[in-house]
Amino acid sequence: HGVKQPRNPWSDGPEHITQCPIKPRGKFTQTVILSEEEGTLWWHAHSDWARATVYGAFIIYPKPGTYYPFRKPDLEVPILLGEWWKRDIFEVYNEFRATGGEPNVSDAFTINGQPGDLYPCSSAETFKLRVNDGATILLRIINAALNHALFFAITKHPITVVSSDGSYTKPLTRDFISIGPGQTIDALVQANQFPGRYYIAARAYSNGVNVSFDNTTTSSILEYNDTLYYNASSSLCLPYLPYYNDTNSSYSFTSSLRSLASKDHPVNVPLKVNHRILTTISVNALPCPPNRTCEGPNGTLFAASMNNISFVLPEIDILEAYYYKIRGVYRKAFPKLPPRIFDFTAQYQDLVLEVSKLSTKVKVLEYNSTVEIILQGTNLVAGLDHPMHLHGQSFYVVGSGFGNFNKHKDPRKYNLVDPPLQNTVLVPKNGWTTIRFKAHNPGVWYMHCHFERHLTWGMMTTFIVRDGKDPKSQMLPPPLDMPPC
C-alpha cells in the first residue's frame, strides 16, 4: 500500500483489478519496486475482507549517505492500529453482503495486535512501549482498521508529525492526530515527562448520522525504564481524545499538513491540468431484488459510488483485459462530471438521487498527462468522511473545504507551494478535497474508498495510464506465475 510499483502493476495486488485472487494452495511471487518512497508504508491483503488480519508495516529507510530531515531518533517503533471481530471475518462479510444492510461493527480496536487493558480480555498482553528518560522516539503509525478513522494520542506527550504516507512533512506538533484507514503517519515523541507509565490510546472518529460504529477505546502503555521513581501500581489516565463526531478537530489536523518542500525533498505540483474530474463520492441505495428481504435504507440494498456509478468488479481482471485486448470486460467512459448537479451537501435530499447505477467504467489517461480530481462528498443516505486512496501514484492535496465545491472561488485558495504528498486522503463530511498528480506510471491503477464496506458497495474506479513512446515509459510484461482467473 503506497508503493508506486513503476511500470509494474502486475504486483499491485487488488483482486479483479490487476490480478485474479491467489487460489487456495496457490502461490504468486510479488516483485516490489521502490522509487521515491521514503518512510512508513504498509502491506495488506486486497481480497474481500482478508485485510482485517492480513497486514503489516513496510518501512523504507533513507538511502545510504542520506539522512532523516529531522533529529535521528533513539528508538523507532511501528504502531499498527487494527480492528477486531469476535466472529470469523468472512461470516461478517458474507452476512452483510447477503442482507444488503450494514456490517456488524467490530468488537475492539487494537494496537500492535492487542486491544489493551480497557477490554476484559487482554490486560496481561497489553502492548508496552518501554523508553529511556530523555529519548526521542519515532512512532511509525499505521491505520489498518477496516471501517474507522481514528483519533490517537499519548497522555502528557505531544506528537510531532514529520511524515505522512511515505513523504516528509514540515514538523506539526499536536496533542492528538486524526488518521484515516490506509494512512500512515511518522511522528516524533519526546520521553521528557516524569518517569512512569502513560496511556497510548485510540478511538473512532465517526460523524455519520445513524451510522453504527465501534465506540470502544484501545490502549497500550508508554513505560519509562527508569524504575527509581516509577510505581508500577500507579493509576493511568487516558489522554484527551476528541469526541467521536468532532469533525472540526479532525479537519484542523488533516488540513494543517504541509510538504517539507526543501532542496532535498522538493515539491513538483502540476500547475497545468490536462484532465479535470469532479466526482461525487456517495453512499447510495439500490432496489431490493424480487423475493428477497433487504436491510438497507427503507428496505433497499446499500451501495456506494463515484459519480453515481457503483463499480462492479469483473470476472477477468482489468489489467489482463487491457494488456491482452480482451473486449467486454470494462468500458472507457468514466464521466468527468456527476450525471446531475444538485446541492450535494443539503440536509434533505430527493430519494431519486440515492439510486446509483452498476457499471465497470474506467478512465484512460495518456502517459505524462496531468490530472486534477475534485472529490465531492454528498449527504445522500449518510454523509461522512471518506478516506480515498489511489494506487500507482501519490498525489498532492492542493485544497479542501466544506460545502459544495465552487469552481470560481475555491481554486483561488489552492496551495500550490507546499501541499502534502499523500496516497490516501480523508475527504471531510459534506465537503470536498482536490488532488493533483502526473500520470507517469503506465498500467492499471485502482482508486477507492478505504472504508472496506464502501469499497464492497462500489465506491471505486480505475485509471488506465497508456504506455509512453520509449521503452522506459512502458509497462513491463506479465510474470509467468500470475494467478489464473
mmCIF file of N, CA and C in Angstrom, residues 278-282 284 305-310 333-342 344 352-357 361 378 380:
data_model
loop_
_atom_site.group_PDB
_atom_site.id
_atom_site.type_symbol
_atom_site.label_atom_id
_atom_site.label_comp_id
_atom_site.label_asym_id
_atom_site.label_seq_id
_atom_site.Cartn_x
_atom_site.Cartn_y
_atom_site.Cartn_z
ATOM 1 N N LEU A 278 -14.551 16.153 -11.697
ATOM 2 C CA LEU A 278 -15.324 16.394 -10.483
ATOM 3 C C LEU A 278 -16.140 15.137 -10.235
ATOM 4 N N THR A 279 -15.854 14.433 -9.148
ATOM 5 C CA THR A 279 -16.582 13.208 -8.865
ATOM 6 C C THR A 279 -17.220 13.267 -7.489
ATOM 7 N N THR A 280 -18.498 12.964 -7.449
ATOM 8 C CA THR A 280 -19.160 12.787 -6.161
ATOM 9 C C THR A 280 -18.724 11.464 -5.562
ATOM 10 N N ILE A 281 -18.654 11.411 -4.236
ATOM 11 C CA ILE A 281 -18.413 10.162 -3.503
ATOM 12 C C ILE A 281 -19.575 10.023 -2.519
ATOM 13 N N SER A 282 -20.385 8.992 -2.726
ATOM 14 C CA SER A 282 -21.681 8.921 -2.057
ATOM 15 C C SER A 282 -21.980 7.523 -1.541
ATOM 16 N N ASN A 284 -25.177 5.127 -1.331
ATOM 17 C CA ASN A 284 -26.381 5.058 -2.158
ATOM 18 C C ASN A 284 -27.294 3.915 -1.716
ATOM 19 N N SER A 305 -20.820 4.910 -4.389
ATOM 20 C CA SER A 305 -20.498 5.236 -5.778
ATOM 21 C C SER A 305 -19.504 6.377 -5.899
ATOM 22 N N MET A 306 -18.941 6.486 -7.098
ATOM 23 C CA MET A 306 -18.232 7.671 -7.576
ATOM 24 C C MET A 306 -18.957 8.128 -8.830
ATOM 25 N N ASN A 307 -19.376 9.400 -8.833
ATOM 26 C CA ASN A 307 -20.185 9.932 -9.934
ATOM 27 C C ASN A 307 -21.385 9.039 -10.244
ATOM 28 N N ASN A 308 -22.002 8.568 -9.182
ATOM 29 C CA ASN A 308 -23.227 7.772 -9.232
ATOM 30 C C ASN A 308 -23.034 6.410 -9.892
ATOM 31 N N ILE A 309 -21.792 5.979 -10.050
ATOM 32 C CA ILE A 309 -21.505 4.651 -10.589
ATOM 33 C C ILE A 309 -20.999 3.763 -9.460
ATOM 34 N N SER A 310 -21.743 2.712 -9.167
ATOM 35 C CA SER A 310 -21.282 1.678 -8.236
ATOM 36 C C SER A 310 -20.491 0.667 -9.053
ATOM 37 N N ALA A 333 -15.568 4.888 -20.162
ATOM 38 C CA ALA A 333 -16.366 6.108 -20.140
ATOM 39 C C ALA A 333 -16.619 6.649 -18.744
ATOM 40 N N PHE A 334 -15.650 6.513 -17.814
ATOM 41 C CA PHE A 334 -15.901 7.110 -16.501
ATOM 42 C C PHE A 334 -16.069 8.616 -16.686
ATOM 43 N N PRO A 335 -17.183 9.184 -16.211
ATOM 44 C CA PRO A 335 -17.505 10.584 -16.532
ATOM 45 C C PRO A 335 -16.656 11.577 -15.757
ATOM 46 N N LYS A 336 -16.450 12.749 -16.363
ATOM 47 C CA LYS A 336 -15.680 13.799 -15.697
ATOM 48 C C LYS A 336 -16.559 14.688 -14.821
ATOM 49 N N LEU A 337 -17.880 14.477 -14.872
ATOM 50 C CA LEU A 337 -18.825 15.224 -14.048
ATOM 51 C C LEU A 337 -19.912 14.284 -13.541
ATOM 52 N N PRO A 338 -20.571 14.611 -12.428
ATOM 53 C CA PRO A 338 -21.711 13.817 -11.987
ATOM 54 C C PRO A 338 -22.836 13.882 -13.017
ATOM 55 N N PRO A 339 -23.699 12.859 -13.090
ATOM 56 C CA PRO A 339 -24.799 12.900 -14.064
ATOM 57 C C PRO A 339 -25.789 14.023 -13.768
ATOM 58 N N ARG A 340 -25.895 14.413 -12.489
ATOM 59 C CA ARG A 340 -26.753 15.534 -12.109
ATOM 60 C C ARG A 340 -25.981 16.453 -11.177
ATOM 61 N N ILE A 341 -26.141 17.749 -11.375
ATOM 62 C CA ILE A 341 -25.588 18.727 -10.450
ATOM 63 C C ILE A 341 -26.710 19.171 -9.520
ATOM 64 N N PHE A 342 -26.517 18.976 -8.225
ATOM 65 C CA PHE A 342 -27.529 19.356 -7.237
ATOM 66 C C PHE A 342 -26.809 19.873 -6.004
ATOM 67 N N PHE A 344 -25.191 19.084 -3.280
ATOM 68 C CA PHE A 344 -24.660 17.807 -2.808
ATOM 69 C C PHE A 344 -24.715 17.647 -1.297
ATOM 70 N N VAL A 352 -34.778 10.044 -5.175
ATOM 71 C CA VAL A 352 -34.406 9.589 -6.519
ATOM 72 C C VAL A 352 -32.898 9.663 -6.717
ATOM 73 N N LEU A 353 -32.252 10.642 -6.079
ATOM 74 C CA LEU A 353 -30.812 10.827 -6.241
ATOM 75 C C LEU A 353 -29.994 9.727 -5.570
ATOM 76 N N GLU A 354 -30.611 8.992 -4.654
ATOM 77 C CA GLU A 354 -29.866 7.967 -3.914
ATOM 78 C C GLU A 354 -29.548 6.743 -4.765
ATOM 79 N N VAL A 355 -30.300 6.514 -5.820
ATOM 80 C CA VAL A 355 -30.154 5.285 -6.604
ATOM 81 C C VAL A 355 -28.970 5.425 -7.562
ATOM 82 N N SER A 356 -27.993 4.542 -7.419
ATOM 83 C CA SER A 356 -26.815 4.558 -8.290
ATOM 84 C C SER A 356 -26.971 3.537 -9.414
ATOM 85 N N LYS A 357 -26.020 3.552 -10.351
ATOM 86 C CA LYS A 357 -26.025 2.613 -11.469
ATOM 87 C C LYS A 357 -24.817 1.688 -11.382
ATOM 88 N N LYS A 361 -16.831 1.203 -15.383
ATOM 89 C CA LYS A 361 -16.307 2.270 -16.230
ATOM 90 C C LYS A 361 -14.954 2.737 -15.705
ATOM 91 N N THR A 378 -21.084 13.878 -0.514
ATOM 92 C CA THR A 378 -22.509 14.200 -0.591
ATOM 93 C C THR A 378 -23.197 13.748 0.693
ATOM 94 N N LEU A 380 -26.093 12.146 0.572
ATOM 95 C CA LEU A 380 -27.035 11.102 0.192
ATOM 96 C C LEU A 380 -26.938 9.932 1.173
#
